[in-house]
Short mmCIF file of C-alpha atoms and ligand atoms in Angstrom, two decimals:
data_model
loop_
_atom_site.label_atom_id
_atom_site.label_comp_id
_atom_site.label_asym_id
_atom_site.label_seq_id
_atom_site.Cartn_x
_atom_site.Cartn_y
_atom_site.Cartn_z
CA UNK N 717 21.47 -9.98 34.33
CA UNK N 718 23.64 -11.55 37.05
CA UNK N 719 26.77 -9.59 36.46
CA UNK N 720 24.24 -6.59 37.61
CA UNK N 721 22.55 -8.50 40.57
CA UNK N 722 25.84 -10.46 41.87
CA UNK N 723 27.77 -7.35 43.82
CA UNK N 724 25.07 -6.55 45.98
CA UNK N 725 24.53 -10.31 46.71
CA UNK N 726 27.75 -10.68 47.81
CA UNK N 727 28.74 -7.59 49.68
CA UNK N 728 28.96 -8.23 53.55
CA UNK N 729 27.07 -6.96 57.10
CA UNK N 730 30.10 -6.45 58.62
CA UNK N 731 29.24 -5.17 62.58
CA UNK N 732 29.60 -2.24 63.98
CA UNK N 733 30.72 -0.05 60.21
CA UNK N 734 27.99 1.98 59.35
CA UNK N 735 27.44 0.78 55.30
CA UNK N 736 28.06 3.63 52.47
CA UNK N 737 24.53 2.60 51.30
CA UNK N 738 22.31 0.36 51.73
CA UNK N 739 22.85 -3.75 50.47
CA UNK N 740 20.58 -6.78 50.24
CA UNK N 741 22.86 -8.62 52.92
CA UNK N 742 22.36 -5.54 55.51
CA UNK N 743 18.95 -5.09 54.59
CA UNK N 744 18.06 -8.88 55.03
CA UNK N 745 20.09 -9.79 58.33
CA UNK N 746 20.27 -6.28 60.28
CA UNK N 747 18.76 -4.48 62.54
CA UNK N 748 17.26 -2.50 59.37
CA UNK N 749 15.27 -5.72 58.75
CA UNK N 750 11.88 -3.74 59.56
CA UNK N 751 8.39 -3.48 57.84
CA UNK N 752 9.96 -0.11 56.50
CA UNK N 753 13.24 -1.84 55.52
CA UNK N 754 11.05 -5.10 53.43
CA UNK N 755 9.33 -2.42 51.64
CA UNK N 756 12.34 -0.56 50.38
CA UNK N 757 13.82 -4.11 49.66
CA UNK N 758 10.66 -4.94 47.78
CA UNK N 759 10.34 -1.83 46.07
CA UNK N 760 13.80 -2.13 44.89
CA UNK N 761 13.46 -5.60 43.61
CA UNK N 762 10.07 -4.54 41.77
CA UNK N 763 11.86 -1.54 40.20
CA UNK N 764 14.42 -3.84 39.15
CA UNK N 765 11.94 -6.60 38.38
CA UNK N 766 10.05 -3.71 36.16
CA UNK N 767 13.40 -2.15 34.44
CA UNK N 768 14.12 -6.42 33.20
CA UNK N 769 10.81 -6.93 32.15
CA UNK N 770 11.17 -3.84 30.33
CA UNK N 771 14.27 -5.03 28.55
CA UNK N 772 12.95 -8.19 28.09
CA UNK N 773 9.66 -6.34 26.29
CA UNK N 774 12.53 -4.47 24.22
CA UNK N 775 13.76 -7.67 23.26
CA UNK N 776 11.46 -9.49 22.18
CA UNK N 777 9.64 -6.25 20.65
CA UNK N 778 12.68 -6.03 18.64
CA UNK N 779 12.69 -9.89 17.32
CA UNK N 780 8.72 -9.29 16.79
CA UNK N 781 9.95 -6.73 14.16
CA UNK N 782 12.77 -8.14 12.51
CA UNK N 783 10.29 -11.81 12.25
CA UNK N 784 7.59 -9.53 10.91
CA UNK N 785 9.93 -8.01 8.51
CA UNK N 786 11.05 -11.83 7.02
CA UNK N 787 7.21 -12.67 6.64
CA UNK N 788 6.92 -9.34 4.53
CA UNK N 789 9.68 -9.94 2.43
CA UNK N 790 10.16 -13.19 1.52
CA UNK N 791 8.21 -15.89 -0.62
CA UNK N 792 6.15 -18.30 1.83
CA UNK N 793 8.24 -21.29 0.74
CA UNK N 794 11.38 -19.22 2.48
CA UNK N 795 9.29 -18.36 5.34
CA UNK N 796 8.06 -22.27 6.11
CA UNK N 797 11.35 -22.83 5.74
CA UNK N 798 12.64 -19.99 8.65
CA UNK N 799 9.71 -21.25 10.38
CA UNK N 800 10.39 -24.82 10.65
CA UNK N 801 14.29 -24.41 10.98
CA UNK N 802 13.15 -22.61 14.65
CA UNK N 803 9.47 -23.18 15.51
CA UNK N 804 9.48 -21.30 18.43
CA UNK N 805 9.82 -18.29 16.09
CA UNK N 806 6.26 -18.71 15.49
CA UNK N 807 4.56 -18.83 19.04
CA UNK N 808 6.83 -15.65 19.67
CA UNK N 809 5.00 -13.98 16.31
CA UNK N 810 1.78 -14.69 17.84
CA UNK N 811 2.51 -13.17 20.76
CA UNK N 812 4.45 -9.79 19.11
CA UNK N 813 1.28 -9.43 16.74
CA UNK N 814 -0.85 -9.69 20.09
CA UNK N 815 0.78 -6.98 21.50
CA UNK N 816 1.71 -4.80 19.00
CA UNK N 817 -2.49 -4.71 18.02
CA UNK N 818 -3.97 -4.80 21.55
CA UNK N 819 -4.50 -1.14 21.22
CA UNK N 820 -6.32 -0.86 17.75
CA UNK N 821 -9.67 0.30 18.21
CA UNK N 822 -11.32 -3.17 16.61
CA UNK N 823 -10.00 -6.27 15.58
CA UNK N 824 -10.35 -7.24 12.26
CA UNK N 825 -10.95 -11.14 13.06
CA UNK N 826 -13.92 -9.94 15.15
CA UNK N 827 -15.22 -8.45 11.61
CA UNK N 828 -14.52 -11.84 9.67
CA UNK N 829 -16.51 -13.55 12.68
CA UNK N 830 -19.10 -10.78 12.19
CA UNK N 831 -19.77 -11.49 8.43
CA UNK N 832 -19.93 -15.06 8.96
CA UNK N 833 -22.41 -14.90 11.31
CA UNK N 834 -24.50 -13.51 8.73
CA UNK N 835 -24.14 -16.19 6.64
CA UNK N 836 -25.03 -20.20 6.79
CA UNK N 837 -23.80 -22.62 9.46
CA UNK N 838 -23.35 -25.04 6.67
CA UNK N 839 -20.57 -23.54 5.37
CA UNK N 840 -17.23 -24.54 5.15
CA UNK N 841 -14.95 -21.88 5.85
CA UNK N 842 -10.92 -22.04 5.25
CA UNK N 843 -9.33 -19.56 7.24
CA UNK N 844 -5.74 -19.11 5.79
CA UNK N 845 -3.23 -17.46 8.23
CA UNK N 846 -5.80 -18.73 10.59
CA UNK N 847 -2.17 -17.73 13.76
CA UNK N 848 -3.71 -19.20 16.50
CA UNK N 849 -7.05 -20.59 15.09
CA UNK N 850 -9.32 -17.75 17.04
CA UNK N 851 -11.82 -17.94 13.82
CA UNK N 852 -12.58 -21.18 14.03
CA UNK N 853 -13.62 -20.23 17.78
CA UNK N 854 -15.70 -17.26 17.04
CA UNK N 855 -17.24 -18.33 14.05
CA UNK N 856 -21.03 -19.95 13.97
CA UNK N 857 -19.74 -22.64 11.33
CA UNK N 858 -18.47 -25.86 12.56
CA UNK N 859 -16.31 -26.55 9.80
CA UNK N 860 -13.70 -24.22 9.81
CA UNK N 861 -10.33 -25.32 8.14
CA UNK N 862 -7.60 -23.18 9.96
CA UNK N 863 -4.27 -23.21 8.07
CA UNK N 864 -0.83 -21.16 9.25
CA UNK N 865 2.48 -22.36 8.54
CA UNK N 866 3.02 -24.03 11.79
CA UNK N 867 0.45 -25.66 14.12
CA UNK N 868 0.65 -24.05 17.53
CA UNK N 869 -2.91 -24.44 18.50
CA UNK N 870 -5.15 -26.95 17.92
CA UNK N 871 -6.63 -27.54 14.55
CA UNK N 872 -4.41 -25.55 13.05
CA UNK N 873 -2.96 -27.07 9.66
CA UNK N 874 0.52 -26.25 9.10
CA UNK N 875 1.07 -25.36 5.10
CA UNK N 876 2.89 -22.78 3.12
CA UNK N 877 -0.96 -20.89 1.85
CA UNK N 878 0.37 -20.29 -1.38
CA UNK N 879 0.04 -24.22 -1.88
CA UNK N 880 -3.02 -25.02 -0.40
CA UNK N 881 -4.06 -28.82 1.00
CA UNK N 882 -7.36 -28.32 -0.33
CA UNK N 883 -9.60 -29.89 -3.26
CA UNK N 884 -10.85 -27.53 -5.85
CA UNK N 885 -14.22 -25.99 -5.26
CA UNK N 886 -14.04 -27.84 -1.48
CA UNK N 887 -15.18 -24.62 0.61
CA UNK N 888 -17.81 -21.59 0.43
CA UNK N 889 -15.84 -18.91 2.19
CA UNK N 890 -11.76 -18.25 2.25
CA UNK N 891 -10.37 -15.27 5.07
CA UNK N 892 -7.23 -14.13 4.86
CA UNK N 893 -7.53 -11.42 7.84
CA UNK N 894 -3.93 -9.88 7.61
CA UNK N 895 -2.22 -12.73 6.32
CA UNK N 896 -1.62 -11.76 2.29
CA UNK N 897 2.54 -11.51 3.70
CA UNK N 898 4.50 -13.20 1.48
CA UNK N 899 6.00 -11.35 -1.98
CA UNK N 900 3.76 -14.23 -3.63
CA UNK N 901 0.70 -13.60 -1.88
CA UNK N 902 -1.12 -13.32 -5.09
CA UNK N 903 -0.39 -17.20 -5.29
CA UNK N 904 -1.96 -17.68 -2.44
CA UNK N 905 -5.03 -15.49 -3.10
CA UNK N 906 -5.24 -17.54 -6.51
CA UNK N 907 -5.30 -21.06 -4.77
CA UNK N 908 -8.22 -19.62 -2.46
CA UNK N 909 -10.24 -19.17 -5.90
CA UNK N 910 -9.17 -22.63 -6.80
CA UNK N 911 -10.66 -23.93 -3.24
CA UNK N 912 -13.88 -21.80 -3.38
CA UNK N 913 -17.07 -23.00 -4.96
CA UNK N 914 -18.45 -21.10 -7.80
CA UNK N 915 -20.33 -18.10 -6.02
CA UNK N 916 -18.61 -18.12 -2.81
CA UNK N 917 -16.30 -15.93 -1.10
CA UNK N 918 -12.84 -14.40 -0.57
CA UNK N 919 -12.68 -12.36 2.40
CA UNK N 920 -9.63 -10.38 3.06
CA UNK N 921 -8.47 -7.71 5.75
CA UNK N 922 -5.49 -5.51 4.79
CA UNK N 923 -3.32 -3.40 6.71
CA UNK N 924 -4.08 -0.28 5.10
CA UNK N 925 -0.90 1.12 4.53
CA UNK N 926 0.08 -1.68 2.54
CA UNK N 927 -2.12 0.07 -0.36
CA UNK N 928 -0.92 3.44 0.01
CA UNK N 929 0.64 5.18 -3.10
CA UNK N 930 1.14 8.68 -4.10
CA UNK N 931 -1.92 8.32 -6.51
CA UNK N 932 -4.87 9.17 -3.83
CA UNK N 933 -7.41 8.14 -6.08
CA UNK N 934 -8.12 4.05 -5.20
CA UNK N 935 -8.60 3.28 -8.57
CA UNK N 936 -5.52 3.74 -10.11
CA UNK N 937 -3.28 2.89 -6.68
CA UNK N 938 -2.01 -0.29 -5.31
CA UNK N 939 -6.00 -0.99 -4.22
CA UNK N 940 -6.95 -0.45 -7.40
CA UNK N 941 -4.28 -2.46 -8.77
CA UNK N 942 -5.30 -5.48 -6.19
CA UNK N 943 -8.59 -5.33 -7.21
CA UNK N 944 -7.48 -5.32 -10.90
CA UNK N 945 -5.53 -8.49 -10.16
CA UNK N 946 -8.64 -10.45 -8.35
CA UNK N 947 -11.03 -9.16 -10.87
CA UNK N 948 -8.91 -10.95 -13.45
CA UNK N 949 -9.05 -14.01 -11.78
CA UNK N 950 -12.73 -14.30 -11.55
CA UNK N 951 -13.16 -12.11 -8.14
CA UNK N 952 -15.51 -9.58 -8.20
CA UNK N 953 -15.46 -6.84 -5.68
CA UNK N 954 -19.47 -7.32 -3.81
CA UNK N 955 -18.36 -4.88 -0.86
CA UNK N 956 -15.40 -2.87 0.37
CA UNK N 957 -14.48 -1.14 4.01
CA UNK N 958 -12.52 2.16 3.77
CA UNK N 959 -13.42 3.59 6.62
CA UNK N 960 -11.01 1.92 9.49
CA UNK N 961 -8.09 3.88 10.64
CA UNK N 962 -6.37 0.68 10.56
CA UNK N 963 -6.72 -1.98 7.63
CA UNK N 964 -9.33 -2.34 4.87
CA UNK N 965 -12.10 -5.02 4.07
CA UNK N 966 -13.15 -6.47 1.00
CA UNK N 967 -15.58 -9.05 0.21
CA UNK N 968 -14.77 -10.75 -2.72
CA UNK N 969 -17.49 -13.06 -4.99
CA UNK N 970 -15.91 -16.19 -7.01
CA UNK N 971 -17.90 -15.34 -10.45
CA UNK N 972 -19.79 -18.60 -11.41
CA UNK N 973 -18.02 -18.18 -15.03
CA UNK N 974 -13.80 -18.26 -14.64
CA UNK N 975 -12.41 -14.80 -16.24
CA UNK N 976 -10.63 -16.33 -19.42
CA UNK N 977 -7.22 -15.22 -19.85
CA UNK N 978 -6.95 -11.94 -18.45
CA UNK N 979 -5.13 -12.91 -15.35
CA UNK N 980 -1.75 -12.22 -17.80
CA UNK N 981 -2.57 -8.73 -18.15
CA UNK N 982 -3.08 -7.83 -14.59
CA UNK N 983 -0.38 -9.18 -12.45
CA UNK N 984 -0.25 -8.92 -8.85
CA UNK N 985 1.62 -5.86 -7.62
CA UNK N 986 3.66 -5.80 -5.10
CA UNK N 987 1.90 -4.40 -1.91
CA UNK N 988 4.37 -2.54 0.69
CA UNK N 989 5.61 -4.51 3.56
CA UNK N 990 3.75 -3.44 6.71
CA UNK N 991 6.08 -2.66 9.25
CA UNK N 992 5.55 -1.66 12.56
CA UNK N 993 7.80 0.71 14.98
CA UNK N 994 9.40 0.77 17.71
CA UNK N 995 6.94 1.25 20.63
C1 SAM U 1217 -0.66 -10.99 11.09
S1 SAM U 1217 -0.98 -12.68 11.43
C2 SAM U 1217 -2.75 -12.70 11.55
C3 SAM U 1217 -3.30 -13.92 12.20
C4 SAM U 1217 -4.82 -14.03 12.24
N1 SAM U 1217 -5.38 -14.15 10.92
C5 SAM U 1217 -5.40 -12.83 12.94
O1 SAM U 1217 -6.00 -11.98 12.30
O2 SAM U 1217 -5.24 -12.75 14.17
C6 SAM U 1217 -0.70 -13.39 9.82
C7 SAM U 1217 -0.53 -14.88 9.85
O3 SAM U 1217 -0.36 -15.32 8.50
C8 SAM U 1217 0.58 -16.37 8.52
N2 SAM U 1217 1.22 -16.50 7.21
C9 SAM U 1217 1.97 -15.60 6.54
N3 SAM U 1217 2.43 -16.11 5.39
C10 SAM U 1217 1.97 -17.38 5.32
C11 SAM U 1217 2.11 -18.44 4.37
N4 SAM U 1217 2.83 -18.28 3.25
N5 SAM U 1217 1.48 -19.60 4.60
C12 SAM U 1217 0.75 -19.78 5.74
N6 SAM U 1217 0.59 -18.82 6.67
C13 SAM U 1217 1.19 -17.63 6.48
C14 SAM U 1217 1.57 -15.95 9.59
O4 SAM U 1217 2.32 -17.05 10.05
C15 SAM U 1217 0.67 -15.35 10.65
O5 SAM U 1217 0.27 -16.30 11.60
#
């Protein structure tokens, strides 16, 4: 950035020679120095002001990617581990995942907070890949247990989900709202059935092209695989959201009976990584 700014900072007025083109010293000290003159000066420095912010946008678009990427493809042990080597990795997740969203046409954290206002205040609620703890802010329950795998807001609890700091049967709802990342997220989705009382809930929001498979029929693709995978771990499917461009919903009931042994014959499979392009 200063290589490019330095020349023109340093190039003099010199009287009486006419200048080839225009520089920040004439501009500034000349005769030039009019209303007309500032404007050009500030339009310059807020086209060059826009062209660095826009690199700067590139930039961190492109780190927002390649941290995305990790999350996707690694176990969440290696992931707390990339986290907590550089913890400003994290803030600059939040803020990539911000950005790269702002433009879907509804949020699926506003549909967790929508179902759980629906539901009793008295609940406790673990929300697991909680990023910056919004749920615990939108929801009606005041006992919201927020967990990511650094703390960078308040509240937040910083754990790797797929060992969970919770006692068995110690909350009535667990949300995972696009947080299943890891290549062990069935762990983690098997220590929120651990945490949640008989008869309570697993909610979870999906990017939907995680699910996608050349099989069209959900039954017998990736979803149907998923569900598979919860259902033999004493999940049963009470509602599911196809309908959003974006991600899916399901609402998932802990069965008041645990499934046996079945959880053998239905492993998790692997979901694709979700990864977003270049804007
Ligand atoms: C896509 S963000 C979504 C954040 C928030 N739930 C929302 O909907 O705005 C997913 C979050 O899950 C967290 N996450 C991924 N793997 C995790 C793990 N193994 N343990 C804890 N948090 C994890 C990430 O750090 C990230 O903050």
């Amino acid at each position: 950035r200063k290589g490019k700014e330095a020349p023109e900072q340093r190039r003099p007025a010199v009287p009486g020679v006419k200048p080839k083109f225009k520089t920040v010293a004439n501009q500034r000290s000349g005769p030039q120095s009019t209303p007309a003159a500032k404007g050009g000066l500030a339009r310059l420095s807020g086209k060059r002001g826009s062209i660095l912010s826009r690199l700067e946008d590139r930039l961190s678009g492109g780190r927002f990617r390649w941290l995305n990427e990790q999350l996707y493809t690694t176990s969440g042990s290696s992931a707390l581990s990339m986290m907590n080597r550089d913890p400003k990795l994290m803030s600059e997740y939040h803020a990539g995942f911000a950005a790269q969203t702002a433009s879907w046409p509804q949020r699926p954290l506003d549909l967790a907070a929508a179902w759980l206002r629906k539901h009793s205040r008295a609940w406790t609620v673990a929300d697991i890949g909680c990023g910056e703890a919004e749920l615990a802010r939108l929801a009606p329950q005041k006992n919201v247990h927020s967990f990511d795998l650094l703390a960078t807001a308040p509240g937040v609890v910083a754990c790797d989900m797929t060992a969970l700091p919770l006692a068995d049967a110690s909350v009535d709802a667990a949300v995972f709202c696009l947080s299943l990342m890891g290549t062990d997220y069935g762990r983690a989705v098997e220590e929120a059935v651990r945490a949640v009382v008989p008869g309570g809930y697993v909610w979870i929001a999906e990017v939907a092209s995680r699910f996608a498979s050349e099989d069209k029929d959900s039954r017998k693709g990736l979803l149907g695989a998923f569900l598979a995978a919860c259902t033999a771990r004493g999940l049963v499917l009470e509602h599911q959201d196809l309908t959003n461009t974006h991600f899916v919903v399901l609402v998932l009931k802990k069965a008041q009976q645990n499934a046996g042994g079945k959880a053998k014959r239905s492993p998790w499979p692997s979901l694709r990584p979700c990864l977003y392009r270049k804007r």
